[in-house]
C-alpha positions as a LaTeX table, in Angstrom:
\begin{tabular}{lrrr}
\hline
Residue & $x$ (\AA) & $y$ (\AA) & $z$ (\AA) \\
\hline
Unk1 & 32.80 & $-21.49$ & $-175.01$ \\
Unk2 & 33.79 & $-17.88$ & $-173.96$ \\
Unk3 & 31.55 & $-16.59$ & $-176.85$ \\
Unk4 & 28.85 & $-18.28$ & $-176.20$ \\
Unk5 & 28.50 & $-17.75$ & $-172.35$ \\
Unk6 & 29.15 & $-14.02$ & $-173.72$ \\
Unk7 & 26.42 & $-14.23$ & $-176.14$ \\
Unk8 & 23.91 & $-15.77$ & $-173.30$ \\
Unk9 & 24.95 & $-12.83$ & $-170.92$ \\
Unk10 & 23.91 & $-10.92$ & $-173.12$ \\
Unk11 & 20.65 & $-11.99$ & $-174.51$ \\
Unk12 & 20.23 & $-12.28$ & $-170.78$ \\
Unk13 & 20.33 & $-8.61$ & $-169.76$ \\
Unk14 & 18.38 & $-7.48$ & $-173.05$ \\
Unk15 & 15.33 & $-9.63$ & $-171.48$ \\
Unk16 & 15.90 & $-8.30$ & $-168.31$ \\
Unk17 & 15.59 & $-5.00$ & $-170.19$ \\
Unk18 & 12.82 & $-5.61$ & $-172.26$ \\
Unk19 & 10.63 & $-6.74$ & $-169.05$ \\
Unk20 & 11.31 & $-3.41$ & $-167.24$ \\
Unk21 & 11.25 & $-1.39$ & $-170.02$ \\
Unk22 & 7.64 & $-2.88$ & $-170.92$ \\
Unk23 & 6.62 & $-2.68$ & $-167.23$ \\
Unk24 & 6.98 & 1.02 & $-167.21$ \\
Unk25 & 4.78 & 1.32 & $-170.91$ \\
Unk26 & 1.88 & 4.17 & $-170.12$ \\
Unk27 & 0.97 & 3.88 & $-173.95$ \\
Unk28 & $-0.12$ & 0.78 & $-175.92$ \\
Unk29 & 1.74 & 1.60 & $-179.39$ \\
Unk30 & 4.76 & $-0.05$ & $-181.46$ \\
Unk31 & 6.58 & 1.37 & $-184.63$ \\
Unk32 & 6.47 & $-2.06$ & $-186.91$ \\
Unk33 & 7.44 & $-2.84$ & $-190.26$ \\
Unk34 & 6.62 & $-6.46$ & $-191.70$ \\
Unk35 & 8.68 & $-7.85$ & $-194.46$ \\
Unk36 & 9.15 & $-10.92$ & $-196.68$ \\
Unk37 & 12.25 & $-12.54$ & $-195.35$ \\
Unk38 & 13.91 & $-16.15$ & $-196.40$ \\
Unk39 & 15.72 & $-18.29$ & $-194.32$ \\
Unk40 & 19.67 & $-17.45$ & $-196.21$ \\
Unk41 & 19.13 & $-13.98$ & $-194.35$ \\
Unk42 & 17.94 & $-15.11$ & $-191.22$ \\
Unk43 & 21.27 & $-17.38$ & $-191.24$ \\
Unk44 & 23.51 & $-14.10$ & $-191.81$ \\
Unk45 & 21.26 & $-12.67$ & $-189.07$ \\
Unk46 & 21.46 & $-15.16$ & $-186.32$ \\
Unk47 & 24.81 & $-13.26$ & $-184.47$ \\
Unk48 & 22.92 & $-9.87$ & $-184.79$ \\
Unk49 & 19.53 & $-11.54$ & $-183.64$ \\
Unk50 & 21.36 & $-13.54$ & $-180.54$ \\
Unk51 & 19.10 & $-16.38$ & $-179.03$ \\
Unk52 & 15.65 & $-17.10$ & $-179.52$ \\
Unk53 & 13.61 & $-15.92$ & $-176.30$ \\
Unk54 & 10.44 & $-17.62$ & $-177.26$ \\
Unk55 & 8.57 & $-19.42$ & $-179.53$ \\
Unk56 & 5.20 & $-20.18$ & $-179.88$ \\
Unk57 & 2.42 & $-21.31$ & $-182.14$ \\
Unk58 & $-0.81$ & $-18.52$ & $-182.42$ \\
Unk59 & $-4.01$ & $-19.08$ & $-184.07$ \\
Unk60 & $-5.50$ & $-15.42$ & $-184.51$ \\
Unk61 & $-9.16$ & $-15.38$ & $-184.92$ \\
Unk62 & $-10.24$ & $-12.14$ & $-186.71$ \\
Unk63 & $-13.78$ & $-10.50$ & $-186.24$ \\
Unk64 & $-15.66$ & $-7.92$ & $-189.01$ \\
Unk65 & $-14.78$ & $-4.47$ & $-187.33$ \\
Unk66 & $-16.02$ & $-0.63$ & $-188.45$ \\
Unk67 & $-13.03$ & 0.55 & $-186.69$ \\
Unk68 & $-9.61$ & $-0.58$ & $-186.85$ \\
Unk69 & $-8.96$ & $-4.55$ & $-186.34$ \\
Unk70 & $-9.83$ & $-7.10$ & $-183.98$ \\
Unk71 & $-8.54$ & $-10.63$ & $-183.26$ \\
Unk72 & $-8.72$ & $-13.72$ & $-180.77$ \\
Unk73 & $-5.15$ & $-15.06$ & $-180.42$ \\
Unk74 & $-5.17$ & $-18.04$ & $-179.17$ \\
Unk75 & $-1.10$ & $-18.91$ & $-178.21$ \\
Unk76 & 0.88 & $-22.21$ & $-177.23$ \\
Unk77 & 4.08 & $-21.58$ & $-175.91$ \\
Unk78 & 6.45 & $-23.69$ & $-173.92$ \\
Unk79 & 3.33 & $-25.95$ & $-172.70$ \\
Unk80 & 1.56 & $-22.73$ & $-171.63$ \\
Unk81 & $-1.77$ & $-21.63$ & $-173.04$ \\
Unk82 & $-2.74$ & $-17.82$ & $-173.41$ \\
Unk83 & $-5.55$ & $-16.07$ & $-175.09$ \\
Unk84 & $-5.31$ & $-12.24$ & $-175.87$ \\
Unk85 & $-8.39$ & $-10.46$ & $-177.42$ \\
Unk86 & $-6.44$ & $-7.53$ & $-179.54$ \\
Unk87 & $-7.83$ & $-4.45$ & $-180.52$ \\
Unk88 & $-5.24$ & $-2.23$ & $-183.25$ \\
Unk89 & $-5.04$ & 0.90 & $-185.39$ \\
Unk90 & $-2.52$ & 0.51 & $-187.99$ \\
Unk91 & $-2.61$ & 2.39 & $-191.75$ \\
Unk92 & $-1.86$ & $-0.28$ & $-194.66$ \\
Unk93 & 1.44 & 1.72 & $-194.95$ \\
Unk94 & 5.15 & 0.13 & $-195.97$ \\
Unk95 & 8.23 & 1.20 & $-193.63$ \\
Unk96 & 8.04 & 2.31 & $-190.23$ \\
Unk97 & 4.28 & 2.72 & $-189.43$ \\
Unk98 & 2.66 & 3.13 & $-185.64$ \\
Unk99 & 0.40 & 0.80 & $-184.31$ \\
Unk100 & $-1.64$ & 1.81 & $-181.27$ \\
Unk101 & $-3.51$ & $-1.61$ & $-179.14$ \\
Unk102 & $-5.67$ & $-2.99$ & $-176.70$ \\
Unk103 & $-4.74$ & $-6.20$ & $-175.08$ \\
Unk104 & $-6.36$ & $-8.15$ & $-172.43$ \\
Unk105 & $-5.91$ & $-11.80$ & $-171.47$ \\
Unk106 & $-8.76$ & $-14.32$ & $-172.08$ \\
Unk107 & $-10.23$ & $-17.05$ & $-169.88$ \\
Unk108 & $-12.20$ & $-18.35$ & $-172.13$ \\
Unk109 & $-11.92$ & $-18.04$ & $-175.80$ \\
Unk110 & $-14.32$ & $-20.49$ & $-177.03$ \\
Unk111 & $-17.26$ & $-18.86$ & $-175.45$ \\
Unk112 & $-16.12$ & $-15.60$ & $-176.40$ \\
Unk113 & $-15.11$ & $-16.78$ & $-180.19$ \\
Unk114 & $-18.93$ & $-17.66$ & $-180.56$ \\
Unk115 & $-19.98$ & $-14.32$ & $-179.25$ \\
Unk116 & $-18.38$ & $-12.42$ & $-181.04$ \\
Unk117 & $-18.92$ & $-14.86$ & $-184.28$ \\
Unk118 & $-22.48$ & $-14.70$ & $-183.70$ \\
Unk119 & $-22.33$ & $-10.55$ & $-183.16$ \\
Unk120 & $-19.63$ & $-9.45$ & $-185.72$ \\
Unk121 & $-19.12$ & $-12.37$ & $-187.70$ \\
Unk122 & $-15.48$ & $-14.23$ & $-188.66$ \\
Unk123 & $-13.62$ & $-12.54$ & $-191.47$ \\
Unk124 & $-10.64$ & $-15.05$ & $-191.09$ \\
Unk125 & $-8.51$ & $-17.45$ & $-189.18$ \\
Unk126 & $-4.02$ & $-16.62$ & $-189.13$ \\
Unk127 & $-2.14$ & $-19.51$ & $-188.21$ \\
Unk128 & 1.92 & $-19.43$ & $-187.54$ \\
Unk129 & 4.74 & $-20.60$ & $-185.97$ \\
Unk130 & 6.35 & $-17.85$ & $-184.37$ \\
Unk131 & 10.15 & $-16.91$ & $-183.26$ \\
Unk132 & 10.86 & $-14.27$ & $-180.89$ \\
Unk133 & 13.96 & $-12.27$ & $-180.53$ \\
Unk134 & 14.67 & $-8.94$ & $-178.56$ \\
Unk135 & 16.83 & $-6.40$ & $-179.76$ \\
Unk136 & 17.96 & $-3.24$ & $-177.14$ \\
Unk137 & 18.41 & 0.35 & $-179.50$ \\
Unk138 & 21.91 & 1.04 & $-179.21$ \\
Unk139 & 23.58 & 5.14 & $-179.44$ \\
Unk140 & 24.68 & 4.96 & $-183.18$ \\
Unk141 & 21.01 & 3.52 & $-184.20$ \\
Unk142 & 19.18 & 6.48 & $-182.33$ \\
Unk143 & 17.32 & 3.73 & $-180.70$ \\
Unk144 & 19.10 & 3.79 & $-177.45$ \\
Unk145 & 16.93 & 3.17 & $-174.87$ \\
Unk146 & 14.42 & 1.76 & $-176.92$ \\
Unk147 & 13.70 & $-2.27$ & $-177.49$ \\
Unk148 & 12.39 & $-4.16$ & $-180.42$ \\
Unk149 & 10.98 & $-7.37$ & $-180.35$ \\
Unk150 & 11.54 & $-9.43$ & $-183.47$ \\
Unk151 & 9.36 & $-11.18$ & $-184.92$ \\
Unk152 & 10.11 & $-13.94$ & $-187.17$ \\
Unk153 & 6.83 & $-15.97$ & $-188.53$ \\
Unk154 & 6.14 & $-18.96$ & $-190.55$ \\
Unk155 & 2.21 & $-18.23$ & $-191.83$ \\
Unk156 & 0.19 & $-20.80$ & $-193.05$ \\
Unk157 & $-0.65$ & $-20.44$ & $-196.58$ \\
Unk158 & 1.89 & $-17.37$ & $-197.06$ \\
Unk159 & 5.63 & $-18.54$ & $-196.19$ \\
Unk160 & 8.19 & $-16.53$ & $-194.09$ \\
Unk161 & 8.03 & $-13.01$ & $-192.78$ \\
Unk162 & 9.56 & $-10.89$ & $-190.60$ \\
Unk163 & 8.06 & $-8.31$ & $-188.36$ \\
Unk164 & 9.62 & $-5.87$ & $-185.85$ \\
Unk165 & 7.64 & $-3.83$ & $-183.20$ \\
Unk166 & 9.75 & $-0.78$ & $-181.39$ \\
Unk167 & 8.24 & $-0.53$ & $-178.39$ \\
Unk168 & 7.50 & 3.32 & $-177.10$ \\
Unk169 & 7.30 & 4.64 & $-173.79$ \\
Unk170 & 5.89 & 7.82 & $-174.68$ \\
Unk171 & 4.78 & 9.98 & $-177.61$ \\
Unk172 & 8.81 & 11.93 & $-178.12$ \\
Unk173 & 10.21 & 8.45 & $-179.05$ \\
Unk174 & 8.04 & 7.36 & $-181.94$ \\
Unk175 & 10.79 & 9.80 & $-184.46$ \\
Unk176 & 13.43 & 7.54 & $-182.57$ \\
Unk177 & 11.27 & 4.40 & $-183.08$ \\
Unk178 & 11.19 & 5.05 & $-186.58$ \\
Unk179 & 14.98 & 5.20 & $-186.98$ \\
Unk180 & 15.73 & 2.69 & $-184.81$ \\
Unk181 & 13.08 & 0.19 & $-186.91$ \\
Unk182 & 15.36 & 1.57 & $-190.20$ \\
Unk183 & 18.32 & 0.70 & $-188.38$ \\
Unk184 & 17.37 & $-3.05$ & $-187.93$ \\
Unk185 & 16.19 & $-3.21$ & $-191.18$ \\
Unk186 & 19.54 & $-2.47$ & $-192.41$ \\
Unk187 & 20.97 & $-4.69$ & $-190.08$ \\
Unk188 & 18.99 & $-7.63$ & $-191.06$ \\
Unk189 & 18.91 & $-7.23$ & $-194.67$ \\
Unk190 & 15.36 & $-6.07$ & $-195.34$ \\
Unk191 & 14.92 & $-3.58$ & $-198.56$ \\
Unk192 & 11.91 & $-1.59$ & $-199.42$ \\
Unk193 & 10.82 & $-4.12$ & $-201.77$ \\
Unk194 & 10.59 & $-6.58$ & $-199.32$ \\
Unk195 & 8.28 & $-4.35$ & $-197.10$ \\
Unk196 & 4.21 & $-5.37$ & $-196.32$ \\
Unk197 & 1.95 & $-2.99$ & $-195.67$ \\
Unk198 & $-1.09$ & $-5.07$ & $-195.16$ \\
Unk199 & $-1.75$ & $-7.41$ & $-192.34$ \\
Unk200 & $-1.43$ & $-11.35$ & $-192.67$ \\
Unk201 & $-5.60$ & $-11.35$ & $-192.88$ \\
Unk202 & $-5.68$ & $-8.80$ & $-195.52$ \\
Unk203 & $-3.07$ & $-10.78$ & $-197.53$ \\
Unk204 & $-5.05$ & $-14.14$ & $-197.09$ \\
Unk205 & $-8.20$ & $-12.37$ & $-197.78$ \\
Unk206 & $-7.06$ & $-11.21$ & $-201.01$ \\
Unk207 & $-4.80$ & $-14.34$ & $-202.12$ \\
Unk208 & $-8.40$ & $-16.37$ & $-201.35$ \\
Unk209 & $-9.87$ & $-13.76$ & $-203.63$ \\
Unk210 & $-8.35$ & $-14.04$ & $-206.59$ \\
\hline
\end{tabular}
């Protein structure tokens, strides 16, 4: 009982972290990594990883785009509906890799879905059950300070991944992102060879392809 009351203390303060660390964000950009994982390693991983903080089903919605990537995410969490139109910049790169956004919340996504249908045309539709943990950078990581959410999604039609996202503050941490996101990766088992570059569209795109 001590343990876990222990455990929910402190899964408690890292949210409390991660919402005022994200409140003071000036810049929209993560250091991710996505990875094949399996659920024998998420066992080993679940006293590292703590609680889950959320879960939530997303259908992502992706539009043709000249520039970068752009998606309607339409989420389910809890009994609560949100819908995000993203905007990202990411290189098809393995290991540690920035990722600078654009997020703003949705009223209505239908209408908007149609617009930009009719405009830019669908390239594909991303579908998964997602698990989210947080994880606060500790002093022997050289993440302290920093906080990573953890991702850990079931896709339709590809199978079990795991994606972190080190949130920065400021241009000076994204060296200390990048260790910090190697430092989890060691922590939760993830090789090289397990590492993604492309994004869950790409891989669909290309699976559908061949």
């Amino acid at each position: 009982m001590r343990n876990i009351t222990k455990n929910v203390c402190a899964k408690v303060h890292t949210t409390i972290h991660y919402l005022d660390y994200y409140r003071k964000i000036k810049m929209p950009a993560n250091v991710e990594i996505k990875a094949h994982y399996d659920e024998e390693r998420l066992n080993k991983s679940v006293d590292f990883l703590g609680a889950v903080v959320e879960e939530m089903n997303q259908t992502d919605t992706f539009f043709n785009s000249k520039n970068g990537r752009l998606k309607l995410r339409e989420e389910i969490s809890n009994g609560f509906i949100q819908n995000y139109l993203i905007g990202y910049h990411r290189t098809n790169a393995t290991g540690p890799t920035r990722s600078d956004f654009t997020k703003t919340e949705i009223n209505e996504p239908e209408k908007l879905k149609e617009i930009l249908g009719n405009t830019l045309g669908i390239r594909g539709v991303v579908k998964k059950t997602r698990k989210l943990y947080l994880v606060s950078g500790m002093e022997e990581s050289d993440g302290a300070g920093l906080v990573s959410r953890v991702h850990i999604d079931t896709v339709e039609g590809l199978g079990l991944f795991l994606e972190l996202e080190v949130l920065m503050q400021h241009e000076a941490q994204e060296v200390g992102a990048s260790k910090f996101a190697r430092y989890l990766m060691d922590k939760l088992r993830i090789s090289d060879e397990d590492l993604v570059s492309e994004a869950y569209i790409d891989i669909l795109f290309t699976q559908n392809e061949s």
